[in-house]
Amino acid sequence: MHPVLRSLSYLEAGVNPYVYDYSKLKFSTWQKIKIALGTVTLLPVRLIILFVMLLLAWVVVQIITIGLKSNTDIYVGWRRRLCWILIAFSRATLLCFGYWHIEVKGQRAPREEAPILAVPLHSSWIDFLTTAVIDGRLIPIALHRKENEKIPFFGTFTTATQQIYVSRSDAQSRMLALETIKERALDDRCPHLVIFCEGWCTNQKALVPFRKGSFSPGCSVQPVLFRYSSDVDITTWAWNGLHPGKSIYLNLCRLVNHLKIEYFSVYRPSKAERNDPMLFANNVQKHLSKKLGIPITKYTLADVQAMMGDSYYSVPVGKGMREFIKLEDKLRLSLRDVKRMVGDFHANTDGYVNAEEFAAFLNLSMSPELNEVFELYEEVCLMILMVF
């Protein structure tokens, strides 16, 4: 008797929001000619301009941070006024990438009404430039991967503009970031907070699970959507997709690209939502799903990596899907721990396990949470775990 997943997912139906198949990126003859012309005309000029702006921005950043005792101190006075120079550099950078005009639909709510701008469908590295220019006066504070801090120039820029860093694999870092979000959201001296509420880049075909960080302060949020368009999709930056270097090159070679910022109505949480950030996040996700007309998937990037890894071992795609988000949140196991344990299990057994063996291998006692993970499979007597 073989285990079967309890239901079909959007992924099995062909909607995989985490993957962008760049092999299907096809250019017509005319498009190839335009890229070739842009390579010898636009590209050199734009690279020189970008280099000069990066140097000037670095100088401005050094001036802003002179005598600053702590990066957590909120900018006031002349430091805050100098930020408009960095905003101007960010807008000029967008111009170099061909975004001459930014179409704006809707209106950004005042910070007093909605201190957090929640951005769904994070799909491109350009989102960070767009974030910097949406205010016009102050650079909003956003949540960044800890790894971004080490990127030359970009890391200096994000640190100087008091962005929030988080290490996804470090529980203490995630907790500290959560507390910082709450503090900044409730501090009227801060600019808007911009949070990419899914935490990952996707291809915008479905809404993936919202992280509760954007919603933990319990204050009103305003959803904001960034849309990029051209005759060929050269901006989507999803896992296992178009290399960012190639995307940057193609954007620099194009004369004109299109960007649209759409503001939705402010979502004001109920008392129950204020007390339960996950409920708040899920309800905002459902609200946006109806507005945008796209589906919701409960699967995380870890699930997709697991599914694609299973296909390597001849397990049909989708049959080996595991909801690692349950393991992380309910069993306090990181994805790295699970990957190591699953690899060890596969190396030392025939790949089959019952519920008790499953618990013993993870060094956990049987519990409702553990049983819930196991019962993702309709046949609870057996379960297949394969290596990524």
XYZ file of C-alpha atoms in Angstrom:
388
model
C 0.000 0.000 0.000
C 1.490 3.314 -1.050
C 1.024 6.702 0.622
C -0.922 9.354 -1.277
C -1.227 13.026 -0.439
C -4.572 14.036 1.029
C -5.376 16.414 -1.847
C -4.063 17.873 -5.054
C -2.266 21.177 -4.753
C -2.025 24.164 -7.034
C 1.473 22.962 -7.849
C 0.109 19.716 -9.278
C -2.356 21.770 -11.298
C 0.559 23.578 -12.927
C 0.647 26.735 -10.779
C 4.103 26.879 -9.225
C 4.599 30.453 -7.996
C 8.246 29.958 -7.025
C 9.729 28.961 -10.368
C 10.319 31.084 -13.454
C 11.279 28.949 -16.430
C 13.689 31.280 -18.218
C 14.325 28.607 -20.864
C 11.005 29.719 -22.355
C 12.285 33.274 -22.666
C 12.295 33.773 -26.436
C 13.317 36.891 -28.312
C 12.171 37.737 -31.806
C 14.671 38.803 -34.433
C 13.708 42.461 -33.976
C 14.087 42.171 -30.193
C 17.543 40.655 -30.615
C 18.509 43.533 -32.901
C 17.332 46.058 -30.270
C 19.319 44.273 -27.549
C 22.429 44.308 -29.773
C 22.003 48.016 -30.487
C 21.393 48.726 -26.809
C 24.548 46.815 -25.881
C 26.768 49.132 -27.926
C 24.889 52.391 -27.291
C 22.795 52.449 -24.100
C 24.759 49.987 -21.987
C 28.142 51.798 -21.841
C 26.566 55.181 -21.119
C 24.251 53.832 -18.455
C 27.028 51.884 -16.745
C 29.144 55.036 -16.496
C 26.210 56.984 -15.061
C 25.459 54.215 -12.553
C 29.094 54.069 -11.446
C 29.235 57.834 -10.884
C 25.941 57.791 -8.963
C 27.113 54.927 -6.763
C 30.226 56.901 -5.826
C 28.201 60.032 -5.062
C 25.650 58.033 -3.087
C 28.469 56.481 -1.062
C 29.749 59.968 -0.213
C 26.258 61.098 0.864
C 25.880 57.980 3.007
C 29.169 58.714 4.784
C 27.988 62.264 5.517
C 24.605 61.082 6.819
C 26.197 58.619 9.224
C 28.887 60.969 10.598
C 28.802 60.921 14.390
C 25.863 58.537 14.501
C 26.140 56.507 17.697
C 23.766 53.755 16.645
C 22.125 52.706 13.413
C 18.881 52.287 15.337
C 18.681 56.015 16.146
C 15.877 57.588 14.140
C 17.103 60.221 11.678
C 16.017 63.776 12.408
C 17.022 67.232 11.226
C 19.707 67.506 8.549
C 20.251 63.751 8.318
C 16.645 63.248 7.332
C 16.746 66.120 4.834
C 19.780 64.591 3.100
C 17.835 61.406 2.427
C 16.103 63.081 -0.505
C 19.451 62.982 -2.344
C 19.495 59.189 -2.017
C 15.912 59.079 -3.247
C 16.952 61.134 -6.284
C 19.801 58.684 -6.964
C 17.361 55.771 -6.711
C 15.005 57.404 -9.202
C 17.904 58.128 -11.560
C 18.906 54.470 -11.308
C 15.414 53.461 -12.405
C 15.802 55.821 -15.348
C 19.006 54.025 -16.329
C 17.049 50.781 -16.379
C 14.510 52.315 -18.745
C 11.753 53.187 -16.284
C 11.118 56.713 -17.492
C 7.559 56.947 -16.249
C 6.032 55.433 -13.113
C 2.282 55.031 -13.326
C 0.565 55.353 -9.958
C -2.922 53.995 -9.307
C -4.649 54.843 -6.051
C -3.170 56.963 -3.293
C -0.692 56.223 -0.546
C -2.276 56.604 2.868
C -0.622 58.893 5.429
C 1.624 57.154 7.894
C -0.756 58.018 10.718
C -3.474 56.016 8.971
C -1.371 53.039 7.825
C 2.246 52.903 9.032
C 2.925 49.649 7.163
C 2.847 49.182 3.390
C 2.416 45.445 2.754
C 3.739 44.388 -0.661
C 2.470 41.049 -2.017
C 3.830 39.272 -5.097
C 7.458 40.285 -4.567
C 8.933 39.328 -7.937
C 12.028 41.328 -8.795
C 15.272 42.848 -7.553
C 13.887 46.138 -8.917
C 11.361 46.153 -6.061
C 14.043 47.544 -3.763
C 14.609 50.563 -6.030
C 10.858 51.077 -6.339
C 10.533 50.967 -2.558
C 13.067 53.778 -2.200
C 11.131 56.204 -4.406
C 7.497 55.666 -3.406
C 7.552 58.340 -0.707
C 9.503 61.094 -2.472
C 10.670 62.681 0.791
C 11.828 59.827 3.026
C 13.185 56.385 2.243
C 10.795 53.823 3.716
C 12.197 51.157 6.016
C 12.048 47.634 4.609
C 12.971 44.160 5.777
C 16.090 42.694 4.124
C 17.940 39.411 4.214
C 21.003 39.565 6.452
C 23.076 38.535 3.424
C 22.205 41.834 1.699
C 24.299 43.674 4.260
C 27.466 42.260 2.668
C 26.647 43.273 -0.922
C 29.056 46.041 -2.014
C 27.428 49.510 -2.126
C 23.946 48.048 -1.678
C 24.755 46.867 1.851
C 26.191 50.267 2.755
C 23.089 51.966 1.358
C 20.621 49.746 3.231
C 22.535 50.047 6.502
C 22.746 53.837 6.255
C 19.024 54.127 5.527
C 18.245 52.081 8.658
C 16.750 49.075 6.954
C 15.915 46.029 9.090
C 17.988 42.881 8.607
C 16.887 39.339 9.345
C 18.546 35.942 9.019
C 15.876 33.445 7.990
C 17.772 30.539 9.534
C 18.352 32.232 12.919
C 15.414 32.195 15.340
C 16.967 34.944 17.485
C 17.445 37.166 14.426
C 13.816 36.643 13.393
C 12.629 37.539 16.891
C 14.775 40.693 16.961
C 13.474 41.745 13.527
C 9.906 41.207 14.742
C 10.481 43.456 17.749
C 12.116 46.113 15.557
C 9.137 46.080 13.185
C 6.792 46.653 16.112
C 8.907 49.501 17.475
C 9.265 51.265 14.124
C 5.583 50.844 13.261
C 4.532 52.519 16.509
C 7.144 55.320 16.342
C 5.671 58.341 14.560
C 9.160 59.661 13.796
C 9.800 56.767 11.402
C 8.863 56.770 7.726
C 6.554 54.093 6.352
C 7.604 50.485 6.788
C 7.544 48.481 3.561
C 7.274 44.742 4.151
C 7.290 42.085 1.436
C 4.745 40.003 3.270
C 5.501 36.701 1.514
C 9.231 36.849 2.196
C 10.196 35.348 -1.180
C 10.300 36.311 -4.834
C 7.588 34.619 -6.899
C 6.377 34.673 -10.482
C 3.117 36.386 -9.367
C 0.928 33.447 -10.438
C -0.312 32.780 -6.895
C -0.184 34.279 -3.419
C 2.107 32.211 -1.210
C 1.873 32.136 2.625
C 2.122 35.577 4.222
C 4.633 35.974 7.030
C 3.187 37.368 10.222
C 5.906 40.013 10.665
C 4.037 42.668 8.677
C 0.987 42.155 10.847
C 2.497 41.649 14.307
C 2.170 45.339 15.386
C -1.615 45.011 14.976
C -1.907 48.344 13.160
C -3.598 49.109 9.855
C -1.756 48.119 6.693
C -2.044 49.317 3.126
C -1.377 46.696 0.418
C 0.791 47.967 -2.447
C 1.503 46.150 -5.694
C 4.484 46.695 -8.018
C 3.936 45.682 -11.646
C 6.634 45.617 -14.336
C 5.806 45.149 -17.984
C 7.547 44.936 -21.323
C 7.167 42.866 -24.475
C 9.345 40.182 -22.838
C 9.476 39.400 -19.109
C 13.024 40.301 -18.073
C 12.359 41.330 -14.473
C 10.971 38.232 -12.742
C 13.520 36.891 -10.307
C 12.073 33.713 -8.807
C 13.926 30.705 -7.407
C 15.627 28.622 -10.093
C 14.871 31.368 -12.616
C 16.528 34.142 -14.596
C 19.926 35.091 -13.186
C 19.837 38.640 -11.757
C 22.944 39.557 -13.721
C 21.224 38.666 -16.986
C 18.095 40.541 -15.907
C 20.146 43.650 -15.101
C 21.931 43.437 -18.468
C 18.679 43.105 -20.430
C 17.083 46.029 -18.583
C 20.093 48.253 -19.212
C 19.928 47.454 -22.932
C 16.267 48.441 -23.298
C 15.282 52.022 -24.040
C 11.897 51.892 -22.292
C 10.374 49.677 -19.605
C 7.131 50.144 -17.708
C 6.422 50.297 -13.983
C 3.084 50.630 -12.227
C 2.519 51.140 -8.491
C -0.972 50.294 -7.308
C -2.225 51.277 -3.847
C -5.182 49.388 -2.414
C -7.547 50.541 0.303
C -6.255 50.448 3.878
C -7.032 47.218 5.707
C -8.006 47.904 9.321
C -7.769 44.863 11.573
C -10.504 43.691 13.913
C -9.795 43.067 17.587
C -9.334 39.353 16.886
C -6.868 40.125 14.079
C -4.877 42.520 16.268
C -4.496 39.750 18.850
C -3.606 37.100 16.251
C -1.055 38.239 13.607
C -1.423 34.979 11.649
C -5.197 35.439 11.390
C -4.571 39.038 10.316
C -2.090 37.903 7.641
C -4.372 35.167 6.309
C -7.366 37.500 6.052
C -5.359 40.143 4.182
C -4.136 37.416 1.839
C -7.720 36.275 1.137
C -8.761 39.893 0.602
C -5.997 40.433 -1.960
C -6.702 37.113 -3.667
C -10.216 38.327 -4.447
C -8.979 41.746 -5.520
C -6.287 40.396 -7.839
C -8.156 37.325 -9.050
C -5.290 34.923 -8.402
C -5.231 31.755 -6.268
C -3.706 31.161 -2.851
C -1.289 28.332 -2.202
C -0.382 27.124 1.275
C 2.954 25.719 0.124
C 6.243 27.376 0.954
C 9.450 27.495 -1.054
C 10.727 24.633 1.098
C 7.789 22.498 -0.033
C 8.557 23.200 -3.681
C 12.239 22.376 -3.222
C 11.185 19.138 -1.564
C 8.812 18.265 -4.400
C 11.418 18.945 -7.064
C 14.010 17.026 -5.072
C 11.665 14.042 -4.834
C 11.369 13.865 -8.618
C 15.107 13.182 -8.715
C 14.449 9.934 -6.840
C 11.673 8.863 -9.224
C 8.892 9.861 -6.827
C 6.077 11.417 -8.903
C 6.048 15.200 -8.641
C 3.640 16.246 -5.895
C 3.490 12.842 -4.182
C 6.450 13.625 -1.960
C 5.308 17.093 -0.906
C 5.815 17.928 2.750
C 4.542 20.985 4.568
C 7.761 21.995 6.251
C 6.108 25.128 7.533
C 4.326 22.894 10.071
C 7.603 21.352 11.156
C 9.179 24.770 11.575
C 6.330 26.445 13.448
C 4.870 23.578 15.462
C 7.806 21.253 16.076
C 10.495 23.971 16.251
C 12.647 22.254 13.650
C 14.466 24.282 11.046
C 14.434 23.281 7.385
C 18.184 22.640 7.602
C 17.642 20.190 10.486
C 14.897 18.377 8.614
C 16.965 18.115 5.428
C 19.851 16.593 7.376
C 17.576 14.145 9.206
C 15.753 13.112 6.055
C 19.066 12.555 4.283
C 20.311 10.372 7.144
C 17.029 8.464 7.183
C 17.140 7.744 3.472
C 20.759 6.575 3.716
C 20.059 4.087 6.509
C 16.601 2.679 5.741
C 14.441 1.574 2.836
C 12.608 4.930 2.910
C 9.429 3.674 4.623
C 8.362 4.677 8.111
C 5.316 4.506 10.358
C 4.217 7.254 12.739
C 6.133 5.950 15.762
C 9.357 5.480 13.782
C 8.897 8.925 12.299
C 8.696 10.457 15.796
C 11.610 8.414 17.108
C 13.857 9.388 14.231
C 13.146 13.089 14.844
C 13.830 12.585 18.579
C 10.315 13.735 19.410
C 7.480 12.192 21.342
C 4.181 11.588 19.630
C 1.990 14.680 19.750
C -1.072 16.086 17.931
C 1.202 18.419 15.980
C 3.511 15.642 14.866
C 0.585 13.406 14.020
C -0.929 16.233 11.956
C 2.213 16.392 9.834
C 2.203 12.631 9.402
C -1.488 12.547 8.528
C -0.898 14.726 5.485
C -0.934 11.315 3.883
C -4.225 9.462 3.587
C -2.615 6.133 4.419
C -1.202 6.737 7.918
C 0.487 3.334 8.179
C 3.234 4.272 5.718
C 4.984 7.470 4.637
C 7.773 8.128 2.160
C 10.553 10.572 2.988
C 13.167 11.159 0.319
C 16.330 13.258 0.213
C 16.254 16.689 -1.392
